[in-house]
């Protein structure tokens, strides 16, 4: 059974940093790519960043380029999102996703989400 669990969300002031983590169990690391999505109240879910199974390829939304860094540790089956220079518009529920197709808009598995709130 596949389980995807995020952690690390919280409340931070604008300009601050947070690191999100996501652990995927029930999978073999080299079989899947991973991604972070987010959804703000009243808005559609959007892709934030993707990473290939090896970590060799990454893709970012324009809105987070230069501020967010996606990485993974396959030995721990864990995905990370380092978020720096946070802005109030980054406030959203952040979701970890497992996907067999790189940067797919329809991932195969989702986590429950972790809330990130950035105060101005």
Coordinates of C-alpha atoms in Angstrom, one line a residue:
X1 CA 0.0 0.0 0.0
X2 CA 1.4 3.4 -1.0
X3 CA 1.4 6.1 1.6
X4 CA 2.6 9.7 1.1
X5 CA 3.0 11.9 4.1
X6 CA 4.0 15.6 4.2
X7 CA 5.4 17.6 7.2
X8 CA 7.1 20.9 7.9
X9 CA 4.4 23.4 7.2
X10 CA 3.7 26.3 9.6
X11 CA 3.4 30.0 10.0
X12 CA 6.3 32.2 9.0
X13 CA 6.9 35.9 8.4
X14 CA 7.5 37.3 4.9
X15 CA 11.1 36.9 4.0
X16 CA 11.5 33.8 6.2
X17 CA 12.2 30.2 5.3
X18 CA 10.6 26.8 5.7
X19 CA 11.5 23.2 4.6
X20 CA 8.8 20.8 3.7
X21 CA 9.4 17.0 3.8
X22 CA 7.5 14.2 2.3
X23 CA 8.0 10.5 2.9
X24 CA 6.6 7.9 0.4
X25 CA 6.3 4.3 1.5
X26 CA 5.3 1.2 -0.4
X27 CA 7.4 2.3 -3.5
X28 CA 10.8 1.7 -4.9
X29 CA 12.5 5.1 -5.4
X30 CA 13.9 4.5 -8.9
X31 CA 10.4 3.8 -10.2
X32 CA 8.9 7.2 -9.7
X33 CA 9.3 11.0 -10.0
X34 CA 8.0 13.4 -7.4
X35 CA 6.6 16.9 -7.2
X36 CA 5.1 19.6 -5.0
X37 CA 1.8 21.2 -5.7
X38 CA 0.0 23.9 -3.8
X39 CA -3.5 25.3 -3.6
X40 CA -4.5 28.6 -2.1
X41 CA -8.1 29.3 -0.9
X42 CA -10.3 30.0 -3.9
X43 CA -7.7 29.1 -6.4
X44 CA -6.9 26.0 -8.5
X45 CA -4.1 23.6 -7.5
X46 CA -0.9 24.5 -9.2
X47 CA 2.4 22.8 -9.7
X48 CA 5.3 24.2 -7.8
X49 CA 8.3 22.0 -8.6
X50 CA 9.1 18.5 -10.0
X51 CA 12.1 16.2 -9.6
X52 CA 13.1 13.1 -11.6
X53 CA 13.6 9.8 -9.8
X54 CA 17.4 10.3 -9.9
X55 CA 17.3 13.9 -8.8
X56 CA 19.1 14.8 -12.0
X57 CA 16.2 16.9 -13.5
X58 CA 14.2 19.6 -11.8
X59 CA 11.5 22.0 -13.0
X60 CA 10.1 25.0 -11.2
X61 CA 7.1 27.3 -11.6
X62 CA 8.2 30.8 -12.6
X63 CA 6.7 32.2 -9.4
X64 CA 9.2 30.2 -7.2
X65 CA 12.3 30.1 -9.3
X66 CA 15.4 31.2 -7.4
X67 CA 13.5 31.0 -4.1
X68 CA 12.5 27.3 -3.7
X69 CA 14.7 24.2 -4.1
X70 CA 13.3 20.7 -4.6
X71 CA 15.5 17.7 -3.7
X72 CA 15.2 14.1 -2.7
X73 CA 17.0 11.4 -0.7
X74 CA 16.2 8.0 -2.3
X75 CA 17.9 6.2 0.6
X76 CA 15.2 7.6 2.8
X77 CA 12.4 7.7 0.2
X78 CA 12.0 11.4 1.2
X79 CA 11.3 14.5 -0.9
X80 CA 12.1 18.0 0.3
X81 CA 11.1 21.6 -0.6
X82 CA 13.4 24.3 0.8
X83 CA 11.4 27.6 0.6
X84 CA 13.3 30.8 1.1
X85 CA 12.3 34.5 0.8
X86 CA 8.7 33.5 1.4
X87 CA 6.0 35.9 0.3
X88 CA 2.3 36.2 1.5
X89 CA 1.3 34.9 -1.9
X90 CA 3.0 31.6 -1.1
X91 CA 0.4 30.9 1.5
X92 CA -1.3 27.7 0.5
X93 CA -1.8 24.0 1.3
X94 CA 1.2 22.2 -0.1
X95 CA 0.9 18.7 -1.5
X96 CA 3.5 16.1 -2.2
X97 CA 2.8 13.9 -5.3
X98 CA 4.3 10.7 -6.7
X99 CA 4.2 10.4 -10.5
X100 CA 5.3 7.9 -13.0
X101 CA 5.4 10.5 -15.7
X102 CA 7.8 13.4 -15.1
X103 CA 6.0 16.7 -14.1
X104 CA 2.6 15.1 -14.8
X105 CA -0.4 17.3 -13.9
X106 CA -2.2 14.1 -12.8
X107 CA 0.1 12.4 -10.3
X108 CA -0.5 8.8 -9.3
X109 CA -0.5 9.4 -5.5
X110 CA -1.1 12.4 -3.3
X111 CA -0.3 13.3 0.3
X112 CA -2.8 14.9 2.6
X113 CA -1.1 18.3 2.5
X114 CA 0.6 20.6 4.9
X115 CA -0.4 24.2 5.4
X116 CA 2.1 27.0 4.8
X117 CA 1.0 30.5 6.0
X118 CA 3.2 33.5 5.3
X119 CA 2.3 36.7 7.2
X120 CA 3.1 40.2 5.9

